[in-house]
Amino acid sequence: MKKILCTAVALCTAFLLTAQEKENWTYNLATEFAWDPEGKRIPETAHFSNIKDPYECVEFRLRFSGERVLKTPLGEHFLLKDANLKIIPVLEMTPISVKPIISGEFTPVPFLTFSAGASIGTGWNIGNLGGMRLLDTEKHEYRDLTPFKNFYYDFWGQGAFQFDFAAIFPGEWNHVQMLATYKAGYSAVTGFRNCGIGKWMGTENFANGWQYDATLFLGYAPPLILFRAGVFAEFWGHYNDDDYGKYGADSEMNGDFMYVSIYPTLQFHLTKKDDLSVLAEFSSRRAFYEEHTAYKEEPGLHYKGYEWYFMRIAARWVHFF
């Protein structure tokens, strides 16, 4: 797998660096930053947790992406003549990981898109920043996994429905937009065998298995520098609670717990080649009967319900070349 990852990184980098020389290729660099406060954990059912500490961690990520659009008209009808296939290679880097990604998107009609993709990556650990760590669920301690000997990989398929009301009521001020997506895929870390639990890219209580991710969006796109404002709602989790082994039962960690995030977002056209997005995210996590202070203590506790908390503020700047 080390050879596969190194080859994927090299090919993705070379491909993206020469993308500007190829016809019908576009590429961009996205810089993402997030500030996460720490929410207090409370042993109650369905409650909102107050902020315990204004700082828990910061997140930083770079994504260098290319895109090739292939026209695949399915007919002369106005809904079919612009059908296309997009090929999208991405090189993603954070201070604690590297991950090349390849995906494809097929749009048969303007309001429907099907996509599929895969990625492979590895991570390392810097202080409390866990790129790739396995949890000892008895001692509640993490053990660092060796980068380039252990790997993350995933593959997925997704369907998306999108609609703009300006298609029915033309006008530059009539762009009320909606989006609904559903994604299903498998993700795993090679060092998490036998229903292991740990960290991947800072995500705690990560377990190998089939997962889903559904997203809803409702927004408005005025002809201004602020080109879109709206609200996302995201729902994701594991299909099978057995992915968490003996801790997966509903009375334990509730392995198929469905996370929910709601985040209002604003998107700005700063220049012809630069966009900026900002958001504030509110999310849910498991609440337990027992008091605890960290995710690594949760295997072995008993699930009680939903705890809502303010997760992060984030910004994403995209430069188009």
Short mmCIF file of C-alpha atoms in Angstrom, two decimals:
data_model
loop_
_atom_site.label_atom_id
_atom_site.label_comp_id
_atom_site.label_asym_id
_atom_site.label_seq_id
_atom_site.Cartn_x
_atom_site.Cartn_y
_atom_site.Cartn_z
CA MET A 1 0.00 0.00 0.00
CA LYS A 2 2.96 2.34 0.58
CA LYS A 3 3.90 2.04 -3.10
CA ILE A 4 0.28 2.67 -4.09
CA LEU A 5 0.08 5.85 -1.98
CA CYS A 6 3.45 7.19 -3.15
CA THR A 7 2.53 6.49 -6.78
CA ALA A 8 -0.90 8.13 -6.32
CA VAL A 9 0.65 11.26 -4.75
CA ALA A 10 3.29 11.52 -7.50
CA LEU A 11 0.80 11.01 -10.31
CA CYS A 12 -1.74 13.39 -8.82
CA THR A 13 0.89 16.10 -8.26
CA ALA A 14 2.36 15.77 -11.76
CA PHE A 15 -1.10 15.69 -13.30
CA LEU A 16 -2.25 18.83 -11.49
CA LEU A 17 0.95 20.76 -12.19
CA THR A 18 0.54 20.22 -15.93
CA ALA A 19 -3.25 20.70 -15.98
CA GLN A 20 -3.01 24.29 -17.20
CA GLU A 21 -1.34 23.06 -20.38
CA LYS A 22 -4.22 20.78 -21.30
CA GLU A 23 -7.35 21.87 -23.13
CA ASN A 24 -10.61 21.85 -21.20
CA TRP A 25 -8.84 21.61 -17.84
CA THR A 26 -9.34 24.02 -14.94
CA TYR A 27 -7.71 23.88 -11.56
CA ASN A 28 -7.87 25.62 -8.20
CA LEU A 29 -6.30 25.76 -4.75
CA ALA A 30 -8.59 25.72 -1.71
CA THR A 31 -7.30 26.82 1.70
CA GLU A 32 -9.49 25.85 4.64
CA PHE A 33 -9.25 26.99 8.26
CA ALA A 34 -11.44 26.20 11.28
CA TRP A 35 -11.48 27.22 14.95
CA ASP A 36 -13.07 24.71 17.33
CA PRO A 37 -14.14 25.65 20.86
CA GLU A 38 -14.58 22.95 23.49
CA GLY A 39 -18.12 22.08 24.53
CA LYS A 40 -18.91 20.84 28.03
CA ARG A 41 -20.10 17.22 28.20
CA ILE A 42 -23.29 16.85 30.25
CA PRO A 43 -24.91 13.50 31.24
CA GLU A 44 -28.43 14.48 30.14
CA THR A 45 -30.80 13.57 27.30
CA ALA A 46 -31.35 15.89 24.30
CA HIS A 47 -29.68 19.06 25.53
CA PHE A 48 -27.44 21.85 24.26
CA SER A 49 -23.96 21.99 25.74
CA ASN A 50 -22.40 25.31 26.69
CA ILE A 51 -18.87 26.24 25.64
CA LYS A 52 -16.39 25.05 28.25
CA ASP A 53 -13.29 26.59 26.67
CA PRO A 54 -13.17 29.02 23.72
CA TYR A 55 -10.27 27.01 22.25
CA GLU A 56 -9.99 23.25 21.74
CA CYS A 57 -8.09 23.05 18.45
CA VAL A 58 -7.58 24.63 15.05
CA GLU A 59 -7.84 22.87 11.69
CA PHE A 60 -6.00 23.65 8.46
CA ARG A 61 -6.21 21.97 5.06
CA LEU A 62 -5.02 22.57 1.48
CA ARG A 63 -6.77 21.00 -1.52
CA PHE A 64 -5.19 21.32 -4.96
CA SER A 65 -7.83 20.25 -7.52
CA GLY A 66 -8.11 19.82 -11.25
CA GLU A 67 -11.24 19.37 -13.35
CA ARG A 68 -11.74 18.12 -16.89
CA VAL A 69 -15.20 18.42 -18.44
CA LEU A 70 -16.14 15.99 -21.21
CA LYS A 71 -19.30 16.79 -23.11
CA THR A 72 -21.56 13.75 -23.40
CA PRO A 73 -24.82 15.01 -24.97
CA LEU A 74 -27.64 12.49 -24.67
CA GLY A 75 -29.89 14.14 -27.25
CA GLU A 76 -31.00 17.45 -28.72
CA HIS A 77 -33.59 18.19 -26.03
CA PHE A 78 -32.62 21.22 -23.92
CA LEU A 79 -32.43 19.02 -20.80
CA LEU A 80 -30.12 16.48 -22.46
CA LYS A 81 -27.87 18.46 -24.80
CA ASP A 82 -25.55 19.70 -22.02
CA ALA A 83 -24.92 16.33 -20.35
CA ASN A 84 -21.30 16.03 -19.25
CA LEU A 85 -18.75 13.96 -17.38
CA LYS A 86 -16.21 15.58 -15.03
CA ILE A 87 -12.90 14.00 -13.98
CA ILE A 88 -11.59 15.50 -10.73
CA PRO A 89 -8.15 14.66 -9.26
CA VAL A 90 -7.36 16.23 -5.86
CA LEU A 91 -4.28 16.34 -3.68
CA GLU A 92 -5.30 17.03 -0.06
CA MET A 93 -2.77 17.99 2.62
CA THR A 94 -3.02 18.92 6.30
CA PRO A 95 -0.30 19.32 8.94
CA ILE A 96 -0.98 15.68 9.96
CA SER A 97 -1.94 13.88 6.72
CA VAL A 98 -1.67 13.59 2.96
CA LYS A 99 -4.34 12.08 0.73
CA PRO A 100 -4.75 11.98 -3.08
CA ILE A 101 -8.35 11.63 -4.30
CA ILE A 102 -9.84 10.75 -7.68
CA SER A 103 -13.50 11.12 -8.54
CA GLY A 104 -15.86 11.42 -11.48
CA GLU A 105 -19.21 13.21 -11.86
CA PHE A 106 -21.83 12.47 -14.50
CA THR A 107 -24.60 15.02 -15.07
CA PRO A 108 -27.22 13.60 -17.47
CA VAL A 109 -29.65 16.49 -16.87
CA PRO A 110 -29.03 19.87 -15.22
CA PHE A 111 -30.75 18.94 -11.94
CA LEU A 112 -29.24 15.48 -11.38
CA THR A 113 -25.64 14.37 -10.79
CA PHE A 114 -24.11 10.97 -10.06
CA SER A 115 -20.55 10.67 -8.76
CA ALA A 116 -18.08 8.09 -7.50
CA GLY A 117 -14.57 8.23 -6.17
CA ALA A 118 -11.81 6.80 -4.04
CA SER A 119 -8.84 7.97 -2.00
CA ILE A 120 -5.84 6.63 -0.12
CA GLY A 121 -3.80 8.46 2.47
CA THR A 122 -1.67 8.27 5.57
CA GLY A 123 -1.28 10.38 8.69
CA TRP A 124 1.19 11.18 11.45
CA ASN A 125 0.91 12.65 14.93
CA ILE A 126 2.12 16.01 16.24
CA GLY A 127 1.55 16.53 19.96
CA ASN A 128 -2.18 16.27 20.64
CA LEU A 129 -2.96 16.40 16.92
CA GLY A 130 -3.83 12.84 15.97
CA GLY A 131 -3.36 12.04 12.33
CA MET A 132 -3.62 8.29 12.87
CA ARG A 133 -3.93 6.72 16.32
CA LEU A 134 -5.41 3.50 17.69
CA LEU A 135 -7.30 3.64 20.99
CA ASP A 136 -6.63 1.14 23.79
CA THR A 137 -10.26 0.92 24.91
CA GLU A 138 -9.36 -0.66 28.26
CA LYS A 139 -6.76 1.93 29.32
CA HIS A 140 -8.38 4.80 27.37
CA GLU A 141 -5.02 5.72 25.87
CA TYR A 142 -3.96 6.26 22.26
CA ARG A 143 -1.14 4.44 20.51
CA ASP A 144 0.47 6.16 17.52
CA LEU A 145 0.34 4.25 14.24
CA THR A 146 3.36 4.41 11.95
CA PRO A 147 2.79 6.59 8.86
CA PHE A 148 3.37 4.94 5.47
CA LYS A 149 2.98 1.56 7.16
CA ASN A 150 -0.65 2.19 8.03
CA PHE A 151 -3.08 3.79 5.61
CA TYR A 152 -6.52 5.31 5.31
CA TYR A 153 -8.60 4.43 2.26
CA ASP A 154 -12.17 4.91 1.11
CA PHE A 155 -14.47 4.60 -1.90
CA TRP A 156 -17.96 5.95 -2.40
CA GLY A 157 -20.89 6.66 -4.69
CA GLN A 158 -23.23 9.63 -4.51
CA GLY A 159 -26.39 11.00 -6.07
CA ALA A 160 -27.36 14.69 -6.00
CA PHE A 161 -30.53 16.56 -6.91
CA GLN A 162 -30.27 20.33 -7.37
CA PHE A 163 -32.76 22.93 -8.46
CA ASP A 164 -32.82 26.69 -9.04
CA PHE A 165 -36.23 28.37 -9.09
CA ALA A 166 -34.90 30.87 -11.65
CA ALA A 167 -35.29 28.04 -14.18
CA ILE A 168 -39.07 28.47 -13.78
CA PHE A 169 -39.21 32.17 -12.89
CA PRO A 170 -36.37 33.81 -14.86
CA GLY A 171 -34.63 36.79 -13.33
CA GLU A 172 -31.28 37.57 -11.74
CA TRP A 173 -32.93 38.10 -8.34
CA ASN A 174 -34.94 34.86 -8.46
CA HIS A 175 -32.19 32.34 -7.70
CA VAL A 176 -33.66 30.43 -4.77
CA GLN A 177 -31.64 27.22 -4.73
CA MET A 178 -32.01 23.78 -3.18
CA LEU A 179 -29.76 20.74 -3.06
CA ALA A 180 -30.15 17.20 -1.74
CA THR A 181 -27.38 14.57 -1.81
CA TYR A 182 -26.95 11.02 -0.57
CA LYS A 183 -23.54 9.38 -0.33
CA ALA A 184 -22.71 5.78 0.59
CA GLY A 185 -19.21 4.42 0.95
CA TYR A 186 -16.66 2.40 2.85
CA SER A 187 -13.78 3.94 4.81
CA ALA A 188 -11.07 2.27 6.87
CA VAL A 189 -7.64 2.59 8.45
CA THR A 190 -5.50 -0.51 7.95
CA GLY A 191 -4.26 -0.47 11.55
CA PHE A 192 -7.83 -0.57 12.96
CA ARG A 193 -8.34 -4.33 12.73
CA ASN A 194 -10.84 -6.38 14.72
CA CYS A 195 -13.30 -3.50 15.20
CA GLY A 196 -10.58 -1.11 16.39
CA ILE A 197 -11.50 2.47 17.36
CA GLY A 198 -9.19 5.45 17.04
CA LYS A 199 -8.38 8.76 15.36
CA TRP A 200 -8.04 9.64 11.70
CA MET A 201 -7.17 13.25 10.76
CA GLY A 202 -8.31 14.41 14.19
CA THR A 203 -11.69 12.65 13.95
CA GLU A 204 -12.19 10.68 17.17
CA ASN A 205 -14.15 7.45 17.64
CA PHE A 206 -13.35 6.54 14.03
CA ALA A 207 -14.15 2.92 13.13
CA ASN A 208 -13.86 1.01 9.85
CA GLY A 209 -17.10 0.29 8.02
CA TRP A 210 -19.82 1.27 5.58
CA GLN A 211 -21.12 4.77 6.17
CA TYR A 212 -23.71 7.18 4.76
CA ASP A 213 -23.81 10.95 4.43
CA ALA A 214 -26.93 12.90 3.43
CA THR A 215 -27.00 16.66 2.89
CA LEU A 216 -29.79 19.21 2.39
CA PHE A 217 -29.27 22.84 1.38
CA LEU A 218 -31.63 25.78 0.94
CA GLY A 219 -30.26 29.14 -0.10
CA TYR A 220 -30.47 32.30 -2.15
CA ALA A 221 -28.02 33.54 -4.78
CA PRO A 222 -28.26 37.30 -5.44
CA PRO A 223 -26.20 39.03 -8.17
CA LEU A 224 -23.86 40.58 -5.61
CA ILE A 225 -20.39 40.08 -4.13
CA LEU A 226 -22.29 37.94 -1.63
CA PHE A 227 -23.30 35.42 -4.28
CA ARG A 228 -24.91 32.78 -2.05
CA ALA A 229 -26.36 32.58 1.46
CA GLY A 230 -28.07 29.55 2.91
CA VAL A 231 -28.24 26.76 5.44
CA PHE A 232 -26.89 23.21 5.20
CA ALA A 233 -28.17 20.26 7.20
CA GLU A 234 -25.99 17.13 7.17
CA PHE A 235 -26.74 13.64 8.51
CA TRP A 236 -24.13 10.89 8.65
CA GLY A 237 -23.14 7.73 10.46
CA HIS A 238 -22.47 3.99 10.22
CA TYR A 239 -24.97 1.58 8.71
CA ASN A 240 -24.01 -1.18 11.17
CA ASP A 241 -23.35 -0.80 14.90
CA ASP A 242 -21.17 -3.95 14.74
CA ASP A 243 -18.40 -1.75 13.29
CA TYR A 244 -17.68 -0.80 16.93
CA GLY A 245 -17.50 -4.42 18.06
CA LYS A 246 -18.59 -5.06 21.64
CA TYR A 247 -19.12 -1.32 22.15
CA GLY A 248 -21.58 -0.96 19.28
CA ALA A 249 -24.83 -1.96 20.99
CA ASP A 250 -27.49 0.70 21.59
CA SER A 251 -26.97 0.35 25.34
CA GLU A 252 -23.22 0.93 24.91
CA MET A 253 -21.87 3.49 22.40
CA ASN A 254 -24.75 3.07 19.93
CA GLY A 255 -22.48 2.36 16.95
CA ASP A 256 -25.02 3.39 14.30
CA PHE A 257 -25.62 6.77 15.99
CA MET A 258 -26.62 9.38 13.40
CA TYR A 259 -24.68 12.63 13.64
CA VAL A 260 -26.47 15.81 12.62
CA SER A 261 -24.84 19.13 11.70
CA ILE A 262 -26.52 22.42 10.81
CA TYR A 263 -24.41 25.23 9.42
CA PRO A 264 -25.44 28.58 7.95
CA THR A 265 -22.98 29.71 5.30
CA LEU A 266 -22.11 32.83 3.29
CA GLN A 267 -20.18 32.75 0.01
CA PHE A 268 -18.47 35.77 -1.56
CA HIS A 269 -16.99 36.51 -5.01
CA LEU A 270 -13.93 38.52 -3.96
CA THR A 271 -12.46 38.72 -7.46
CA LYS A 272 -12.91 36.93 -10.76
CA LYS A 273 -10.52 34.27 -9.50
CA ASP A 274 -11.17 34.23 -5.75
CA ASP A 275 -14.11 33.02 -3.66
CA LEU A 276 -14.49 33.06 0.12
CA SER A 277 -16.92 30.96 2.17
CA VAL A 278 -17.57 31.32 5.91
CA LEU A 279 -19.77 29.17 8.13
CA ALA A 280 -20.75 28.49 11.73
CA GLU A 281 -21.45 24.84 12.52
CA PHE A 282 -23.68 23.38 15.21
CA SER A 283 -23.46 19.62 15.59
CA SER A 284 -24.57 16.65 17.67
CA ARG A 285 -22.68 13.91 19.45
CA ARG A 286 -23.44 11.06 21.83
CA ALA A 287 -24.49 11.85 25.39
CA PHE A 288 -23.89 9.24 28.10
CA TYR A 289 -25.22 8.46 31.54
CA GLU A 290 -21.71 8.66 32.98
CA GLU A 291 -19.73 11.86 33.35
CA HIS A 292 -16.59 12.09 31.23
CA THR A 293 -14.31 14.71 29.71
CA ALA A 294 -12.92 13.22 26.47
CA TYR A 295 -13.92 11.07 23.48
CA LYS A 296 -11.33 8.44 24.36
CA GLU A 297 -13.29 7.64 27.54
CA GLU A 298 -16.52 6.80 25.69
CA PRO A 299 -15.98 3.12 24.78
CA GLY A 300 -17.49 1.32 27.75
CA LEU A 301 -19.93 4.10 28.68
CA HIS A 302 -23.70 3.83 28.19
CA TYR A 303 -25.49 5.86 25.53
CA LYS A 304 -28.25 8.19 26.73
CA GLY A 305 -29.17 10.47 23.82
CA TYR A 306 -28.15 13.53 21.79
CA GLU A 307 -25.90 16.32 22.94
CA TRP A 308 -25.88 19.46 20.77
CA TYR A 309 -22.95 21.86 20.80
CA PHE A 310 -21.29 24.65 18.83
CA MET A 311 -18.65 22.81 16.83
CA ARG A 312 -16.67 25.37 14.85
CA ILE A 313 -16.37 28.51 12.81
CA ALA A 314 -14.65 27.96 9.48
CA ALA A 315 -13.49 29.78 6.36
CA ARG A 316 -12.59 28.49 2.90
CA TRP A 317 -10.74 30.55 0.29
CA VAL A 318 -10.57 29.20 -3.27
CA HIS A 319 -8.25 30.62 -5.91
CA PHE A 320 -8.94 29.64 -9.54
CA PHE A 321 -5.94 29.56 -11.88
#
